Coordinates of C-alpha atoms in Angstrom, one line a residue:
Chain A
X11 CA 110.3 155.5 -91.0
X12 CA 113.6 156.8 -92.4
X13 CA 113.9 160.0 -94.5
X14 CA 115.1 158.2 -97.6
X15 CA 115.0 154.5 -98.2
X16 CA 116.3 152.4 -100.9
X17 CA 114.4 149.2 -101.1
X18 CA 116.0 146.3 -103.1
X19 CA 117.1 148.8 -105.6
X20 CA 118.3 147.2 -108.8
X21 CA 119.4 148.3 -112.2
X22 CA 120.5 145.7 -114.9
X23 CA 121.9 146.9 -118.2
X24 CA 121.7 144.4 -121.2
X25 CA 124.5 144.4 -123.5
X26 CA 124.3 142.6 -126.9
X27 CA 127.3 140.5 -127.6
X28 CA 128.6 138.8 -130.8
X29 CA 128.3 140.1 -134.4
X30 CA 124.9 138.8 -135.1
X31 CA 123.6 140.3 -131.8
X32 CA 121.8 137.2 -130.6
X33 CA 123.2 136.9 -127.2
X34 CA 122.4 139.3 -124.4
X35 CA 124.5 139.6 -121.5
X36 CA 123.2 141.2 -118.3
X37 CA 125.4 143.7 -116.4
X38 CA 124.2 144.1 -112.7
X39 CA 125.2 147.6 -112.3
X40 CA 123.3 148.1 -109.0
X41 CA 122.1 144.7 -107.5
X42 CA 119.7 144.7 -104.7
X43 CA 120.6 147.8 -102.7
X44 CA 118.9 148.4 -99.3
X45 CA 119.9 151.6 -97.5
X46 CA 118.3 154.0 -95.1
X47 CA 119.3 157.6 -94.6
X48 CA 118.0 159.8 -91.8
X49 CA 117.3 163.5 -92.1
X50 CA 120.3 165.6 -91.6
X51 CA 122.6 162.7 -92.1
X52 CA 125.7 162.6 -94.3
X53 CA 126.2 159.3 -95.8
X54 CA 129.5 158.6 -97.5
X55 CA 129.4 156.2 -100.4
X56 CA 132.8 154.7 -101.4
X57 CA 134.1 152.1 -103.8
X58 CA 136.4 151.5 -106.8
X59 CA 135.6 152.9 -110.2
X60 CA 133.0 150.7 -111.8
X61 CA 131.3 149.4 -108.6
X62 CA 128.0 151.1 -109.4
X63 CA 128.2 154.4 -107.3
X64 CA 127.4 156.5 -110.3
X65 CA 124.4 154.4 -111.4
X66 CA 123.1 154.4 -107.9
X67 CA 123.2 158.0 -107.6
X68 CA 121.5 158.3 -111.0
X69 CA 118.6 156.0 -109.7
X70 CA 118.2 158.2 -106.6
X71 CA 118.0 161.2 -108.7
X72 CA 115.4 159.6 -110.9
X73 CA 117.4 160.0 -113.9
X74 CA 117.3 156.1 -114.6
X75 CA 114.4 154.1 -114.0
X76 CA 115.3 151.0 -111.7
X77 CA 114.8 147.5 -113.0
X78 CA 113.6 146.6 -109.7
X79 CA 113.0 147.9 -106.2
X80 CA 112.2 151.5 -105.3
X81 CA 113.5 154.8 -103.9
X82 CA 111.3 156.0 -101.1
X83 CA 111.6 159.6 -99.9
X84 CA 109.5 160.7 -97.0
X85 CA 107.2 157.7 -97.4
X86 CA 106.6 158.3 -101.2
X87 CA 107.7 155.8 -103.7
X88 CA 109.2 158.0 -106.4
X89 CA 108.7 155.4 -109.2
X90 CA 105.0 155.4 -108.7
X91 CA 104.7 159.3 -109.3
X92 CA 103.7 160.7 -112.6
X93 CA 106.2 162.4 -114.8
X94 CA 105.0 165.7 -113.9
X95 CA 105.0 165.0 -110.2
X96 CA 108.6 163.7 -110.6
X97 CA 109.6 167.1 -112.1
X98 CA 108.1 168.8 -109.1
X99 CA 109.7 166.5 -106.6
X100 CA 113.1 166.8 -108.4
X101 CA 113.5 170.2 -106.7
X102 CA 113.8 168.3 -103.5
X103 CA 117.0 166.6 -104.6
X104 CA 119.9 168.3 -106.3
X105 CA 123.4 167.2 -107.4
X106 CA 126.8 168.7 -107.0
X107 CA 129.3 167.4 -109.7
X108 CA 133.0 166.8 -109.6
X109 CA 134.1 169.4 -112.2
X110 CA 132.7 172.9 -111.6
X111 CA 134.3 173.8 -115.0
X112 CA 132.0 171.6 -116.8
X113 CA 128.8 171.6 -114.8
X114 CA 128.1 175.3 -115.0
X115 CA 126.7 177.0 -118.2
X116 CA 129.6 179.2 -119.5
X117 CA 127.0 181.6 -121.1
X118 CA 125.0 182.3 -118.0
X119 CA 126.0 184.8 -115.3
X120 CA 126.0 183.9 -111.7
X121 CA 122.7 185.8 -111.5
X122 CA 120.9 183.9 -114.3
X123 CA 122.2 180.5 -113.1
X124 CA 121.0 181.2 -109.4
X125 CA 117.8 183.0 -110.5
X126 CA 116.8 180.0 -112.7
X127 CA 117.2 177.6 -109.7
X128 CA 115.3 179.9 -107.4
X129 CA 112.5 180.4 -109.9
X130 CA 111.7 176.7 -109.8
X131 CA 110.7 177.0 -106.2
X132 CA 109.3 180.5 -106.4
X133 CA 107.7 180.8 -109.9
X134 CA 106.4 184.4 -109.1
X135 CA 109.8 185.7 -108.1
X136 CA 111.2 186.5 -111.6
X137 CA 108.6 189.2 -112.0
X138 CA 109.7 190.9 -108.9
X139 CA 113.2 192.2 -109.7
X140 CA 114.5 193.5 -106.4
X141 CA 113.1 190.4 -104.7
X142 CA 115.0 188.2 -107.0
X143 CA 118.1 190.2 -106.7
X144 CA 117.8 189.8 -102.9
X145 CA 117.2 186.1 -103.0
X146 CA 120.3 185.6 -105.2
X147 CA 122.4 187.8 -103.0
X148 CA 121.3 185.9 -100.0
X149 CA 122.1 182.6 -101.7
X150 CA 125.7 183.9 -102.6
X151 CA 126.5 184.9 -99.1
X152 CA 125.3 181.7 -97.8
X153 CA 128.1 179.9 -99.8
X154 CA 130.6 182.6 -99.2
X155 CA 130.6 184.4 -102.4
X156 CA 130.7 188.2 -102.6
X157 CA 127.4 189.7 -103.8
X158 CA 129.3 192.1 -106.2
X159 CA 130.1 189.3 -108.5
X160 CA 126.6 188.7 -109.5
X161 CA 127.1 189.7 -113.1
X162 CA 130.1 187.7 -113.7
X163 CA 130.5 184.5 -115.9
X164 CA 131.9 181.2 -114.5
X165 CA 135.3 181.6 -116.4
X166 CA 136.0 184.7 -114.2
X167 CA 136.1 182.7 -111.1
X168 CA 138.8 180.3 -109.7
X169 CA 138.0 176.6 -109.2
X170 CA 136.9 176.9 -105.7
X171 CA 134.6 179.8 -106.2
X172 CA 133.0 177.9 -109.3
X173 CA 132.4 174.9 -107.1
X174 CA 130.6 177.5 -104.6
X175 CA 128.5 178.7 -107.5
X176 CA 127.4 175.1 -108.2
X177 CA 126.7 174.5 -104.5
X178 CA 124.6 177.7 -104.5
X179 CA 122.7 176.6 -107.5
X180 CA 122.0 173.2 -105.8
X181 CA 120.7 175.2 -102.8
X182 CA 118.8 177.4 -104.9
X183 CA 115.7 175.1 -105.3
X184 CA 115.7 174.6 -101.4
X185 CA 116.3 170.8 -101.7
X186 CA 116.1 168.3 -98.8
X187 CA 118.5 165.9 -100.3
X188 CA 121.9 166.7 -101.9
X189 CA 124.0 164.2 -103.9
X190 CA 127.6 165.2 -104.2
X191 CA 129.5 163.2 -106.6
X192 CA 133.2 163.6 -106.0
X193 CA 132.7 167.4 -105.2
X194 CA 136.3 168.0 -104.2
X195 CA 138.5 165.6 -106.0
X196 CA 139.1 168.1 -108.9
X197 CA 140.1 170.8 -106.4
X198 CA 143.5 171.7 -105.0
X199 CA 144.1 170.7 -101.3
X200 CA 143.7 174.3 -99.8
X201 CA 140.5 174.7 -101.8
X202 CA 139.2 171.3 -101.0
X203 CA 139.3 172.4 -97.2
X204 CA 137.1 175.4 -97.9
X205 CA 134.6 173.3 -99.8
X206 CA 134.4 170.6 -97.1
X207 CA 134.0 173.2 -94.4
X208 CA 131.2 174.8 -96.3
X209 CA 129.4 171.5 -96.9
X210 CA 129.5 170.6 -93.3
X211 CA 128.3 174.1 -92.2
X212 CA 125.4 174.0 -94.7
X213 CA 124.4 170.7 -93.3
X214 CA 124.3 172.0 -89.7
X215 CA 122.4 175.2 -90.7
X216 CA 119.9 173.9 -93.2
X217 CA 119.6 170.4 -91.9
X218 CA 120.3 169.0 -95.4
X219 CA 120.6 165.3 -95.9
X220 CA 123.6 164.5 -98.1
X221 CA 125.0 161.5 -99.9
X222 CA 128.7 162.1 -100.5
X223 CA 130.4 160.0 -103.2
X224 CA 134.0 159.7 -103.2
X225 CA 136.9 157.4 -103.7
X226 CA 139.0 159.2 -101.1
X227 CA 138.3 157.4 -97.8
X228 CA 140.2 160.0 -95.7
X229 CA 137.8 162.8 -97.1
X230 CA 134.9 160.6 -96.4
X231 CA 135.9 159.6 -92.9
X232 CA 136.2 163.3 -92.1
X233 CA 132.8 164.5 -93.5
X234 CA 130.5 161.4 -93.3
X235 CA 128.4 160.3 -90.3
X236 CA 128.1 156.8 -91.9
X237 CA 129.9 155.1 -94.6
X238 CA 128.5 152.6 -97.2
X239 CA 131.0 150.6 -99.1
X240 CA 129.9 149.5 -102.6
X241 CA 131.5 146.6 -104.7
X242 CA 130.1 145.0 -107.9
X243 CA 126.7 146.7 -107.4
X244 CA 126.2 145.7 -103.9
X245 CA 126.5 147.4 -100.5
X246 CA 129.0 145.2 -98.7
X247 CA 129.4 147.3 -95.6
X248 CA 127.5 150.1 -93.8
X249 CA 128.5 151.6 -90.5
X250 CA 129.5 154.6 -88.5
X251 CA 132.3 156.4 -90.3
X252 CA 135.0 155.8 -87.6
X253 CA 134.0 152.4 -87.1
X254 CA 134.3 151.4 -90.8
X255 CA 137.7 153.2 -90.9
X256 CA 139.2 151.7 -87.8
X257 CA 137.6 148.4 -87.9
X258 CA 136.7 147.3 -91.4
X259 CA 134.6 144.2 -91.8
X260 CA 134.3 143.4 -95.5
X261 CA 137.2 142.6 -97.8
X262 CA 136.5 145.5 -99.9
X263 CA 136.8 148.0 -97.2
X264 CA 139.9 146.5 -96.0
X265 CA 141.4 146.7 -99.5
X266 CA 140.3 150.1 -100.0
X267 CA 141.8 151.2 -96.6
X268 CA 145.0 149.6 -97.4
X269 CA 145.3 151.3 -100.7
X270 CA 145.0 154.9 -99.5
X271 CA 148.4 156.7 -99.1
X272 CA 148.9 157.5 -95.5
X273 CA 150.8 160.0 -93.5
X274 CA 152.9 158.2 -91.1
X275 CA 154.6 160.4 -88.6
Chain B
X27 CA 177.9 163.3 -105.2
X28 CA 174.6 164.4 -106.6
X29 CA 173.8 163.3 -110.1
X30 CA 171.6 166.4 -110.8
X31 CA 172.3 169.7 -109.4
X32 CA 170.0 172.5 -110.2
X33 CA 171.0 176.0 -109.5
X34 CA 168.8 179.0 -109.5
X35 CA 166.6 178.0 -112.3
X36 CA 164.3 180.7 -113.7
X37 CA 161.7 180.1 -116.3
X38 CA 159.2 182.6 -117.5
X39 CA 156.5 183.0 -120.0
X40 CA 156.0 186.0 -122.0
X41 CA 152.3 186.5 -122.5
X42 CA 150.3 189.4 -123.6
X43 CA 149.4 190.2 -119.9
X44 CA 153.0 190.4 -119.0
X45 CA 156.0 188.2 -118.1
X46 CA 154.9 185.6 -115.8
X47 CA 157.8 184.2 -113.6
X48 CA 156.7 180.6 -113.3
X49 CA 160.0 179.3 -111.9
X50 CA 161.8 181.9 -110.0
X51 CA 165.2 181.0 -108.9
X52 CA 164.9 177.3 -107.8
X53 CA 167.9 175.2 -106.6
X54 CA 167.9 171.6 -105.6
X55 CA 170.0 168.4 -105.9
X56 CA 169.1 164.9 -106.6
X57 CA 171.3 162.0 -105.3
X58 CA 171.6 158.6 -107.2
X59 CA 168.8 156.4 -106.2
X60 CA 167.0 159.1 -104.1
X61 CA 163.5 160.1 -104.4
X62 CA 162.9 163.8 -104.4
X63 CA 159.4 165.2 -104.1
X64 CA 158.2 168.5 -105.5
X65 CA 154.7 169.4 -103.9
X66 CA 152.6 172.5 -104.4
X67 CA 149.3 173.5 -105.6
X68 CA 148.4 173.8 -109.3
X69 CA 150.1 176.7 -110.9
X70 CA 152.9 176.8 -108.4
X71 CA 155.5 175.8 -111.0
X72 CA 156.3 172.2 -110.2
X73 CA 155.7 170.8 -113.6
X74 CA 157.5 173.8 -115.4
X75 CA 160.6 173.2 -113.1
X76 CA 160.9 169.6 -114.4
X77 CA 160.1 170.4 -117.9
X78 CA 162.6 173.1 -118.0
X79 CA 165.4 170.6 -117.2
X80 CA 164.6 168.7 -120.4
X81 CA 163.9 171.8 -122.3
X82 CA 160.2 170.7 -123.0
X83 CA 159.0 174.2 -122.4
X84 CA 157.4 175.6 -125.6
X85 CA 159.7 178.5 -126.6
X86 CA 158.2 181.0 -127.2
X87 CA 156.2 181.9 -125.1
X88 CA 158.4 180.2 -122.5
X89 CA 162.0 181.1 -122.0
X90 CA 164.6 179.7 -119.7
X91 CA 165.9 183.0 -118.3
X92 CA 168.8 181.6 -116.1
X93 CA 170.4 179.0 -114.0
X94 CA 172.1 175.8 -114.4
X95 CA 171.1 172.2 -114.4
X96 CA 174.2 170.0 -113.9
X97 CA 173.5 166.4 -114.7
X98 CA 176.7 164.4 -114.1
X99 CA 178.7 167.6 -114.5
X100 CA 177.2 168.8 -117.7
X101 CA 174.8 171.6 -118.1
X102 CA 171.5 170.4 -119.4
X103 CA 170.4 174.0 -120.1
X104 CA 173.2 174.7 -122.4
X105 CA 172.8 171.8 -124.6
X106 CA 171.8 171.9 -128.3
X107 CA 168.5 170.3 -129.3
X108 CA 170.5 167.4 -130.7
X109 CA 172.4 166.8 -127.7
X110 CA 169.3 167.0 -125.6
X111 CA 167.6 164.3 -127.6
X112 CA 170.2 162.0 -126.4
X113 CA 169.5 162.7 -122.9
X114 CA 165.7 162.7 -123.0
X115 CA 164.2 159.3 -122.8
X116 CA 167.7 157.7 -122.5
X117 CA 169.4 159.1 -119.5
X118 CA 166.4 161.0 -117.9
X119 CA 162.9 159.3 -118.4
X120 CA 159.7 161.0 -118.0
X121 CA 156.0 159.8 -117.0
X122 CA 153.1 161.9 -117.1
X123 CA 149.8 162.2 -115.3
X124 CA 147.4 161.0 -118.0
X125 CA 148.6 157.8 -119.8
X126 CA 145.6 158.1 -122.2
X127 CA 147.0 161.3 -123.8
X128 CA 150.7 160.5 -123.6
X129 CA 150.5 157.3 -125.6
X130 CA 150.1 157.4 -129.3
X131 CA 146.6 156.0 -130.0
X132 CA 147.5 155.0 -133.5
X133 CA 150.5 152.9 -132.6
X134 CA 150.6 149.5 -131.2
X135 CA 152.4 149.4 -127.8
X136 CA 155.1 147.2 -129.2
X137 CA 156.2 149.9 -131.7
X138 CA 156.0 152.7 -129.1
X139 CA 158.0 150.8 -126.5
X140 CA 160.8 149.7 -128.8
X141 CA 161.4 153.2 -130.3
X142 CA 163.7 154.6 -127.6
X143 CA 165.8 151.2 -127.7
X144 CA 166.2 151.5 -131.5
X145 CA 167.0 155.2 -131.3
X146 CA 169.3 155.4 -128.3
X147 CA 170.9 152.0 -128.2
X148 CA 170.7 151.2 -132.0
X149 CA 169.2 147.8 -131.3
X150 CA 167.6 145.8 -134.1
X151 CA 163.8 145.3 -134.1
X152 CA 163.8 141.9 -132.9
X153 CA 166.3 142.4 -130.1
X154 CA 164.3 145.4 -129.0
X155 CA 161.3 143.4 -128.9
X156 CA 162.8 140.8 -126.6
X157 CA 163.9 143.6 -124.3
X158 CA 160.3 145.1 -124.4
X159 CA 158.6 141.8 -123.5
X160 CA 161.0 141.5 -120.5
X161 CA 160.4 145.1 -119.5
X162 CA 156.5 144.8 -119.8
X163 CA 156.7 141.6 -117.7
X164 CA 158.7 143.3 -115.1
X165 CA 156.0 145.9 -114.7
X166 CA 153.3 143.3 -114.2
X167 CA 151.6 143.3 -117.6
X168 CA 149.9 139.8 -117.8
X169 CA 150.3 137.7 -120.9
X170 CA 152.9 140.1 -122.4
X171 CA 153.5 138.1 -125.6
X172 CA 150.1 138.7 -127.0
X173 CA 149.3 142.0 -125.2
X174 CA 152.3 143.7 -126.7
X175 CA 150.6 143.9 -130.0
X176 CA 147.6 145.7 -128.6
X177 CA 146.7 149.5 -128.9
X178 CA 146.6 151.8 -125.9
X179 CA 142.9 151.9 -125.9
X180 CA 142.8 148.1 -125.2
X181 CA 144.4 148.6 -121.8
X182 CA 142.8 150.0 -118.6
X183 CA 144.1 153.2 -117.0
X184 CA 146.3 151.5 -114.6
X185 CA 147.8 149.1 -117.2
X186 CA 148.5 152.2 -119.5
X187 CA 150.4 153.7 -116.7
X188 CA 152.4 150.4 -116.3
X189 CA 153.2 150.6 -120.0
X190 CA 154.4 154.2 -119.6
X191 CA 156.6 153.1 -116.6
X192 CA 158.0 150.4 -118.8
X193 CA 158.7 152.7 -121.6
X194 CA 160.3 155.2 -119.5
X195 CA 162.5 152.7 -117.7
X196 CA 163.6 150.5 -120.7
X197 CA 166.6 152.5 -121.5
X198 CA 167.8 152.4 -117.8
X199 CA 167.8 156.2 -117.2
X200 CA 169.6 157.4 -114.1
X201 CA 166.6 159.8 -113.4
X202 CA 162.9 159.3 -113.7
X203 CA 160.7 162.3 -113.6
X204 CA 157.1 161.3 -112.6
X205 CA 154.7 164.1 -113.0
X206 CA 151.5 163.4 -111.0
X207 CA 151.6 159.8 -112.1
X208 CA 148.8 158.6 -110.0
X209 CA 146.4 161.5 -109.9
X210 CA 144.1 160.3 -112.7
X211 CA 143.9 156.7 -111.1
X212 CA 141.5 155.1 -108.7
X213 CA 142.9 154.5 -105.1
X214 CA 143.5 150.9 -105.4
X215 CA 145.3 151.3 -108.8
X216 CA 147.3 154.2 -107.3
X217 CA 148.6 151.9 -104.8
X218 CA 149.7 149.3 -107.3
X219 CA 151.4 152.1 -109.4
X220 CA 153.1 153.6 -106.4
X221 CA 154.4 150.2 -105.3
X222 CA 155.6 149.4 -108.8
X223 CA 157.6 152.6 -109.2
X224 CA 159.2 151.8 -105.7
X225 CA 160.2 148.3 -106.6
X226 CA 161.5 149.1 -110.1
X227 CA 163.3 152.0 -108.5
X228 CA 165.0 149.7 -105.9
X229 CA 165.9 147.1 -108.6
X230 CA 167.4 149.6 -111.0
X231 CA 168.7 152.2 -108.6
X232 CA 166.9 155.1 -110.5
X233 CA 166.6 158.5 -108.9
X234 CA 163.1 159.8 -109.0
X235 CA 161.8 163.3 -109.1
X236 CA 158.1 163.0 -107.9
X237 CA 155.7 165.8 -108.7
X238 CA 152.5 165.8 -106.8
X239 CA 150.0 167.9 -104.9
X240 CA 149.0 165.0 -102.6
X241 CA 150.7 165.3 -99.3
X242 CA 150.0 161.6 -98.4
X243 CA 151.6 160.4 -101.6
X244 CA 154.7 162.6 -100.9
X245 CA 154.9 161.1 -97.3
X246 CA 154.9 157.6 -98.5
X247 CA 157.3 157.7 -101.6
X248 CA 159.7 160.6 -101.1
X249 CA 163.1 160.7 -99.1
X250 CA 163.3 164.4 -99.3
X251 CA 160.5 167.1 -100.2
X252 CA 160.5 170.5 -101.6
X253 CA 157.4 172.6 -101.0
X254 CA 156.9 175.0 -103.8
X255 CA 154.8 178.1 -103.7
X256 CA 154.4 180.9 -106.4
X257 CA 157.5 179.7 -108.3
X258 CA 159.9 179.4 -105.4
X259 CA 160.7 176.7 -102.9
X260 CA 159.6 177.8 -99.4
X261 CA 160.9 174.7 -97.6
X262 CA 162.9 171.6 -98.1
X263 CA 163.4 168.8 -95.7
X264 CA 163.6 165.0 -95.3
X265 CA 160.0 163.6 -95.4
X266 CA 159.7 162.6 -91.7
X267 CA 161.0 166.2 -90.6
X268 CA 158.6 168.0 -93.0
X269 CA 155.7 166.3 -91.3
X270 CA 156.8 166.3 -87.7
X271 CA 158.3 169.9 -87.5
X272 CA 157.3 171.9 -90.5
X273 CA 158.8 175.4 -90.2
X274 CA 157.3 177.5 -92.9
X275 CA 153.6 178.9 -92.6
X276 CA 152.6 177.7 -95.9
X277 CA 153.8 174.2 -95.3
X278 CA 151.9 174.2 -91.9
X279 CA 148.7 175.7 -93.6
X280 CA 148.8 172.8 -96.2
X281 CA 149.1 170.1 -93.5
X282 CA 146.2 171.6 -91.4
X283 CA 143.9 171.7 -94.4
X284 CA 143.9 168.1 -95.2
X285 CA 141.3 165.9 -93.6
X286 CA 143.8 163.0 -93.2
X287 CA 145.5 164.8 -90.3
X288 CA 142.5 166.4 -88.7
X289 CA 140.1 164.9 -86.1
X290 CA 136.6 164.3 -87.3
X291 CA 134.4 167.2 -87.0
X292 CA 137.2 169.7 -86.4
X293 CA 137.1 172.6 -88.9
X294 CA 139.7 172.3 -91.6
X295 CA 142.2 175.2 -91.9
X296 CA 141.6 177.3 -94.9
X297 CA 144.2 179.7 -96.5
X298 CA 142.6 183.1 -97.0
X299 CA 142.9 184.8 -100.3
X300 CA 144.3 183.5 -103.5
X301 CA 147.7 182.6 -104.8
X302 CA 149.6 185.8 -106.1
X303 CA 149.3 186.9 -109.7
X304 CA 152.8 186.1 -111.0
X305 CA 152.7 188.6 -113.9
X306 CA 153.7 191.2 -111.4
X307 CA 157.1 190.4 -110.0
X308 CA 156.9 189.6 -106.4
X309 CA 159.4 191.6 -104.3
X310 CA 159.3 190.1 -100.8
X311 CA 157.7 187.1 -99.2
X312 CA 155.2 185.6 -101.6
X313 CA 153.1 184.0 -98.9
X314 CA 152.9 187.0 -96.8
X315 CA 149.6 188.5 -97.8
X316 CA 148.0 185.1 -96.9
X317 CA 149.9 184.4 -93.8
X318 CA 147.8 184.3 -90.6
X319 CA 149.2 184.2 -87.0
X320 CA 147.7 180.8 -86.7
X321 CA 150.3 179.3 -88.9
X322 CA 152.9 182.0 -89.1
X323 CA 153.3 182.9 -85.5
X324 CA 153.0 186.4 -83.8
X325 CA 155.6 188.1 -85.9
X326 CA 153.8 189.8 -88.7
X327 CA 156.9 191.2 -90.4
X328 CA 157.2 189.8 -93.7
X329 CA 160.4 189.9 -95.8
X330 CA 160.4 193.0 -98.1
X331 CA 162.9 191.7 -100.3
X332 CA 163.2 188.1 -101.4
X333 CA 163.9 185.8 -98.4
X334 CA 166.9 183.3 -98.9
X335 CA 166.5 179.7 -98.4
X336 CA 168.7 178.9 -95.3
X337 CA 169.6 175.7 -93.6
X338 CA 167.9 176.1 -90.1
X339 CA 168.7 172.7 -89.0
X340 CA 170.8 170.1 -90.8
X341 CA 169.1 169.2 -94.1
X342 CA 166.1 171.4 -93.1
X343 CA 165.9 174.3 -95.4
X344 CA 163.5 177.1 -95.1
X345 CA 162.9 180.5 -96.8
X346 CA 163.7 182.8 -94.2
X347 CA 161.0 185.3 -93.7
X348 CA 160.4 186.3 -90.2
X349 CA 156.7 186.5 -90.7
X350 CA 156.3 183.0 -92.0
X351 CA 158.8 181.1 -89.9
X352 CA 157.5 182.7 -86.8
X353 CA 159.5 183.4 -83.7

C-alpha cells in the first residue's frame, strides 16, 4: 500500500452557456487521475497552464470535493472523513505557494505566523512562553533563518527569506505531505538554488513526501524522483525523472521538453 | 560600425534614503542585426539601463547623471523630449514583460497598432490598417481580419505578446529592446515567442537588446552577453565563450546555481549574503564580499578601487578584480 494514492480522481466543473442559461457545459479539469506516491518521495508534476495541475493539488489538499474517485492517505479515504476530522488531518498536508509576498500575512510577525502553525499540533504550547519561543527558534534554524529575526514582519525580509518563512510555516504543523506549487518560479536564480537545496535537505532529514508542481522541467528533473506529466486533466506519463527527461514517451512530454530553452555548449 | 554605442552611462535615483546608483558607468555596443543580452538578477539595473537610453526613467526621482548613447552618431541622451519622441517607437521599439499591462485595455488592437504608423509615418487610417493586418499576420495571429477589432482581454497571454511584437516592429525600427518578453509566459508559449522574435529579426534585420534573468534563454537567443551586477557590467563575451569559459566569479556562481547545468542530486551552488545596498557608493569590487574561493579562485585580494572592464581575450571582457577573476 502506497503512502498517498489517488484513485480515479475526477473533478468536473459545469459552466452555463448562452444568455438564457439553459445549456450546461462540463469542463473536465481533472479526469480520472490514478497516482501512487511512496513515503519520502518527491513527485514532480508538470504540464502547461490550464492542464489541471492546480485543480489536482486542491483536490489533494481537500480544498475541493472530487466529483468522483478518492484521495487515500495512509489507507484512509479522506472524502469519507467528517469535517472536523478533515480539519485535524489537514495538519498532515501543507502547501507552499509560488509567491511568498502574497502568501504570508503582512500584519503578523514571524513569531506569530510560526506559533500559529505550531499550536495546531501542540495546543498546550501557547501557554508555555519559553517552550513556544524555543519551538519557533528551532523551526527558524531548520530553514536557515536567524533566530534574532523572530519579531520582524514579512516586508522586512528579502524574497528568498520570505519563502523560507513560508516553508517554516508549512513545517510548523509537522506535516507528512507537502505540496509545493511553483515554489521557486518567482525567485531569482541565485535564491532559487538556496530554496531547492533546502527542500531537498528537508526531505532527507524529515522524510517528507512532496509533490512539486512546476512548469520548469529542468527544475523538476533536478529535484524530483519521479515525474508525472499532465495534459487536459489526465496523467499522460509517469516515470523516473531522468527517464522521462531523456526518453519521453507521450507527445505532451516531448513537446514540453522541446520547448524548454537549453544551454548548449 | 555599431549602430548603438553606449559610453559610461550613469543613472541614479534620488530617494529619501540616499542616492541609488542604479546604473554605474555602463558601456556597450550593438551592431546592426545583432542580439545583445543583458543578464542579471532583479535590481541589478538591466531595465534601467535600457529605459535610460529612451529617456523613459521618471525624472525625478531618476536622473541620468552622465554618459553618451550614440545611435547612428547622434547622442540619444542629449535629445529634447520632442526629438526623443521621433526615435521612440519609430527607430527603437520596445516590448515589455507583461503584455497585459502594456496594452491599453480600453482600445481595440486595431487602434493601438496603427497609432505609431499614423504618428511617425503620417499614413492615413486605411493605409495604416492594411499594414497592421499584414504585420499581425506575420507574427502569426490567426484570422487577422476579424481579430484586429478585438480588445486585448480577448487574446491569450501568448497572443498578446505577439500583438506587442507586431506593434513594436511595424515601424521597422533598427533596434528592438525586449525586456523579459517571455518571463510571464508558459514554457511552450515562451518557445513560440522566442522563435517569433528570432524569425522576425532575421527577416527585418533588426538588432535586439534582450534583457532577461534566465541564462538558458540567453544561451539560445543572444550573440553576445553582458552580465550585470550592482549597476555594472562584470563580464561580456560571445555567448558560447560565456558558457564554456566564464572568467568572472559572479558569472561562474550564476552558472553553478542553475539546476539545468548540474547533475541530479548534486548540491546547487548558493551565493552567500545579499546584493549590496546601492545607496552607499561602492568603492571597489562590488561582488567581493560575496565571492568565495570556490568560484573566485585562491586569490582573496579584491580591488579596492573600481576594477576596469578589460579585454582578456579577443571579444571577452571582464571586470579585472584579482579576487574575482582568480589567478
